[in-house]
Every structure is written in C-alpha cells, then in structure tokens.
XYZ file of C-alpha atoms in Angstrom:
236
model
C 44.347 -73.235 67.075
C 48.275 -73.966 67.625
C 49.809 -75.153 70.552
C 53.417 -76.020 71.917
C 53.992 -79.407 72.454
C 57.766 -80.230 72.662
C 58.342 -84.008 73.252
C 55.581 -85.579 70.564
C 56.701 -89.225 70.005
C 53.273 -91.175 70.373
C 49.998 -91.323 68.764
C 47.974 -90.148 72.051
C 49.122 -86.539 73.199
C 48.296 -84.894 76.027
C 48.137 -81.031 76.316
C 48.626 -80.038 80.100
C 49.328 -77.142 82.520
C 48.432 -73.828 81.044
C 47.904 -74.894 77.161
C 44.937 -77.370 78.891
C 43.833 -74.397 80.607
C 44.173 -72.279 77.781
C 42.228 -74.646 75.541
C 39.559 -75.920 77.358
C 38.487 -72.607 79.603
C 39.568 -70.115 77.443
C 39.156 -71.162 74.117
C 36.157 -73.806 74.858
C 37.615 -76.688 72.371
C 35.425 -79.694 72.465
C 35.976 -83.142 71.728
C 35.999 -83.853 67.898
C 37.952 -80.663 67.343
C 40.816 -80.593 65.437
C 44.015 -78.173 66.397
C 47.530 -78.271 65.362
C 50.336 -78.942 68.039
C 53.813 -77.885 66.837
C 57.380 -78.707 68.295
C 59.346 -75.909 67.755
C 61.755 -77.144 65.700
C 59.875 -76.995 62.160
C 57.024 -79.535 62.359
C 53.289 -79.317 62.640
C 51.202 -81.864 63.859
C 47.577 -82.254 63.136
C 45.232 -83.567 66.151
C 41.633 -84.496 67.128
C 40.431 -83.491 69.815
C 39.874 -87.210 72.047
C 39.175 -86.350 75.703
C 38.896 -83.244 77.520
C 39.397 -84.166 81.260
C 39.646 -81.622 84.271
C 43.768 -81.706 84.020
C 44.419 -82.026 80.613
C 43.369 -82.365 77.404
C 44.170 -86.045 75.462
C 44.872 -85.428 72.004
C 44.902 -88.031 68.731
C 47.611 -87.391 65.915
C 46.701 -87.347 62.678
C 49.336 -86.384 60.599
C 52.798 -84.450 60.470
C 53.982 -82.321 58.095
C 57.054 -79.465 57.817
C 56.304 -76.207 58.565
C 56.884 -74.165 55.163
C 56.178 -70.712 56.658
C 59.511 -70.430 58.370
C 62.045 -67.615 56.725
C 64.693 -68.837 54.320
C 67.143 -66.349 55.622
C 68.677 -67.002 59.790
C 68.778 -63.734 61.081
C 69.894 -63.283 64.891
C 68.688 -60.236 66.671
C 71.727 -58.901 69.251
C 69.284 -56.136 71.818
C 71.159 -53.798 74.328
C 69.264 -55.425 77.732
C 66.004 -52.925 77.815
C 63.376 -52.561 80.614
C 61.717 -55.836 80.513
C 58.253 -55.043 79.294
C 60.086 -53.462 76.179
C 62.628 -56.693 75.681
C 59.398 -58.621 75.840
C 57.554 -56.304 72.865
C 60.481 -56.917 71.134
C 61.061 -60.465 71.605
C 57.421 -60.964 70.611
C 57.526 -58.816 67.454
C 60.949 -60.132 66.411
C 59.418 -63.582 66.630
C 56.671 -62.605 64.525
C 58.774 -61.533 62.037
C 61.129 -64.772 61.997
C 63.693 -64.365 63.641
C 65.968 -67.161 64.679
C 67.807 -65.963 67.800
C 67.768 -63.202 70.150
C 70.908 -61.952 72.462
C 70.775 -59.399 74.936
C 74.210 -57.521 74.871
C 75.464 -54.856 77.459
C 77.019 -51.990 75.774
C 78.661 -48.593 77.186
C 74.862 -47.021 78.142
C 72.927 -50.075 78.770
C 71.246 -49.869 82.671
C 73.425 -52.345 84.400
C 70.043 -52.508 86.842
C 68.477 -54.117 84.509
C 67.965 -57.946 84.766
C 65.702 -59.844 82.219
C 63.430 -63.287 83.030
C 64.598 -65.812 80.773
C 61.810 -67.862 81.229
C 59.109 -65.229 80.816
C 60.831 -64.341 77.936
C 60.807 -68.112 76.491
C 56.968 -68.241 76.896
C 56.348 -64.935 75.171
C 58.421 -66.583 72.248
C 56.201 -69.776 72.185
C 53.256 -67.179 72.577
C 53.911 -65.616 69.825
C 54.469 -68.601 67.562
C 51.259 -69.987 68.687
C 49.727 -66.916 66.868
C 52.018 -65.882 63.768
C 51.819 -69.865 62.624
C 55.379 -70.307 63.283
C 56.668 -74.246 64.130
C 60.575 -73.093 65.225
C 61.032 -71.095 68.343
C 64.128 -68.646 68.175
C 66.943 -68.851 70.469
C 66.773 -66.685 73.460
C 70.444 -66.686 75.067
C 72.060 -65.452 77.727
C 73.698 -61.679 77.732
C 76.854 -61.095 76.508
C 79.462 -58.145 77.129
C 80.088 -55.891 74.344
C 83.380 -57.477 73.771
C 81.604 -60.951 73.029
C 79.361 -59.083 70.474
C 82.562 -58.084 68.790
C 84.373 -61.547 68.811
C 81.033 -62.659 66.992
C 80.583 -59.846 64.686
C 83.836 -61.035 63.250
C 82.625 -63.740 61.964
C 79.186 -62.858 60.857
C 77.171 -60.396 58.177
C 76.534 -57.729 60.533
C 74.647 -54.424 60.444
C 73.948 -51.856 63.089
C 72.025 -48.711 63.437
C 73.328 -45.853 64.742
C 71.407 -42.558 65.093
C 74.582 -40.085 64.007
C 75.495 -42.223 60.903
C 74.178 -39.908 58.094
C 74.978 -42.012 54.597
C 74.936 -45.799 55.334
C 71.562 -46.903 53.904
C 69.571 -50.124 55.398
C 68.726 -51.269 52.355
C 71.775 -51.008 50.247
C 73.789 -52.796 53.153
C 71.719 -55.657 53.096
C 73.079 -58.369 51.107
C 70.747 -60.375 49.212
C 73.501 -63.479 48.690
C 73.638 -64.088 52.715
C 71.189 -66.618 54.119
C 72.649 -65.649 57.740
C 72.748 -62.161 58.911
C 72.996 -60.132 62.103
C 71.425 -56.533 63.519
C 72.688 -55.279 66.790
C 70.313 -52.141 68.167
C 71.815 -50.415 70.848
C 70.625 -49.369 74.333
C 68.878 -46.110 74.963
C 71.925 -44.026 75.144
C 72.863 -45.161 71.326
C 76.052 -46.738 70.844
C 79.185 -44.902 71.374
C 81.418 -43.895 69.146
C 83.834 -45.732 70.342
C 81.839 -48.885 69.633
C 80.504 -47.599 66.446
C 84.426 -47.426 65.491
C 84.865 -51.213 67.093
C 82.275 -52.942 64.709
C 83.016 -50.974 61.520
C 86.765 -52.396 62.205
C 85.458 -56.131 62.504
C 83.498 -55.390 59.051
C 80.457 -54.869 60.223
C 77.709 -52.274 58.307
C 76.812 -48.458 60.194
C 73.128 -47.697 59.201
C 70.174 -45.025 59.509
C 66.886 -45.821 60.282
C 66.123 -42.512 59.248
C 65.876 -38.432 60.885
C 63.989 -39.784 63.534
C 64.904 -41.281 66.716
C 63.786 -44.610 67.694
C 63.416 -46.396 70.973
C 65.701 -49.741 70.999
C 62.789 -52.041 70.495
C 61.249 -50.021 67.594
C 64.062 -49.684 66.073
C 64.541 -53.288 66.254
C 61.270 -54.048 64.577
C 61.577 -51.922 61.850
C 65.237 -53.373 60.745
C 64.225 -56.685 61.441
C 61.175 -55.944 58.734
C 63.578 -53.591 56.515
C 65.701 -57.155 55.969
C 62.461 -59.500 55.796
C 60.974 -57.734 53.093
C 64.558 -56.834 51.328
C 65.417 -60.539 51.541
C 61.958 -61.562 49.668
C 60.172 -62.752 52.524
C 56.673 -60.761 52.373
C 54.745 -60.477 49.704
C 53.155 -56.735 48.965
C-alpha cells in the first residue's frame, strides 16, 4: 500500500483527508501495518501503522530509501487539450509508463471549448503513482499555444505523429543516446500540414503509428511505450 505524503520531515506522520479515508474505510489498514508513503520527488518511506483515529491515520517512519523504479530517460508528453475524461486516461496511462511532464498544447483543430481541471488532473497523477510504484509525480503544466510548442521544440529531441506521414518510422527516429526526449500527439483533427511543415523546420522527427488511425490519447500511449521499451526500459 503507497500513499502521497508530500511534506515528510518528522518521525510521526500523519495521513489525512482522503488518503485517511482511503486507508482506513476502504482499504481496512490496522494498527501494526506497515505501508509505504512516498514524496513525489524520488523517495520512499517505509511506515508502521501507530494510530488509526476517526480523522487521520498517525504513522511511524521506519526507513527511507530512493526510489529505483523511476525511468532513466525524461520524456515530456506535449497533448492537443482533449475532452477531459480522455486527457485524464491519458494522463493516467502516461504516468504509468514514466513520464516526467505533461503539456496540453492548442493546435489548428483542437476544441477551443475545451477547458481541463488542473487539479483533478494532479490527483489522477498521484493516483496513478500510488498504483504503478512510482515515487516522482510528472509535471502537469499549463497549456501552451502552438507557437510555444515550437519555440520549445527548438531546443529539444522531438518526435511527432502524424497520420499522412507514410516513411518516418517510430522506432528508427528514436535516439537511443538522448536521456531527454519529447512526443507531441495532435488533437482530433491531426495536425495540419502547415504545422507538420513548422516542426520538421525546428528539427523535429514526422512519424507513423501505423495504417490505422488513432484517437489522441491512444496514440499517446502507444508512442509513449514505443520509446519506453526502445530506450531499454521494460523487460520482455
């Protein structure tokens, strides 16, 4: 059992709020249990279990120790804005996975309508660390205009599918000598040509994902694992 606990500078924690809730009413921990509290920036900590009262749970630390499951390779994930239960599959999936930061970008076709929850957003992350084992939350920031996305990709390994490019293969763009890369996945509407021609002229790498067409947030998924498992990170 994992939880996210921020702010751990003392021997007595206290786990509060909806990770009390969560652990004593849902998952029924007891006193004498041990769990592992982690603060999102690459440690574990291991706990007993102290006092369980109504309004949180009191929590003894044992030891501390680096997190050694985190990916040796930063990628950041750059998402046209989606409907918000998608962003959120992907933002939960791309956490799983490792990434390291996530930015929503507006592009020609994304639905200016659309307007994400930050803070929902957060939680899924934390969520999702609680269960993969991960001890460093990625980096949710705010959106950024197209134009933005090109000042970065300047300056950055970037790659990009895009559903009309016919020869540019995932795997062979991926190169294995980075240790920080970037995918942007465009909206819906795919990416114009006009952008397509933008980011090839900043350097950055025009993919398939295939004959298929993929929704944003699949085809953000299966890049993201494409580069994981190129880059040496699973084991099959």
């Amino acid at each position: 059992m994992r939880f996210y606990y921020p702010s751990i500078s003392k021997s007595c924690l206290e786990l509060s709020g909806d990770a009390h809730t969560h652990a004593a009413y849902a998952l029924r921990i007891r006193v004498g249990d041990y769990i592992t509290v982690f603060d999102g920036r690459g440690h574990d900590y291991s706990c007993k279990v102290k006092e369980i009262k109504k309004d949180k749970t009191l929590l003894e630390l044992l030891n501390t120790a680096e997190n050694t499951g985190e990916s040796k390779v930063a990628v950041t994930l750059y998402l046209s804005v989606i409907k918000q239960d998608r962003f959120e599959l992907a933002v939960q999936k791309a956490t799983e996975l490792g990434v390291t930061k996530i930015v929503p970008v507006y592009s020609t076709f994304t639905q200016r309508n659309v307007s994400l929850n930050y803070d929902r957003l957060n939680k899924i992350a934390i969520s999702a660390c609680e269960q993969c084992g991960r001890s460093k939350l990625p980096i949710i920031e705010q959106s950024l205009d197209f134009d933005e996305l090109l000042g970065r990709a300047k300056s950055t390994y970037l790659i990009f599918p895009w559903e009309r490019e016919m020869h540019g293969q995932l795997r062979a763009a991926i190169d294995k000598s980075k240790i920080d890369m970037s995918v942007f996945v465009g909206p819906e509407g795919g990416i114009t040509e006009e952008e397509k021609n933008k980011l090839t002229d900043v350097g950055a790498k025009s993919v398939t994902l295939g004959t298929r067409i993929l929704r944003a947030e699949t085809a953000a998924i299966a890049a993201l694992s494409v580069i994981y498992y190129e880059m040496g990170e699973w084991t099959l």
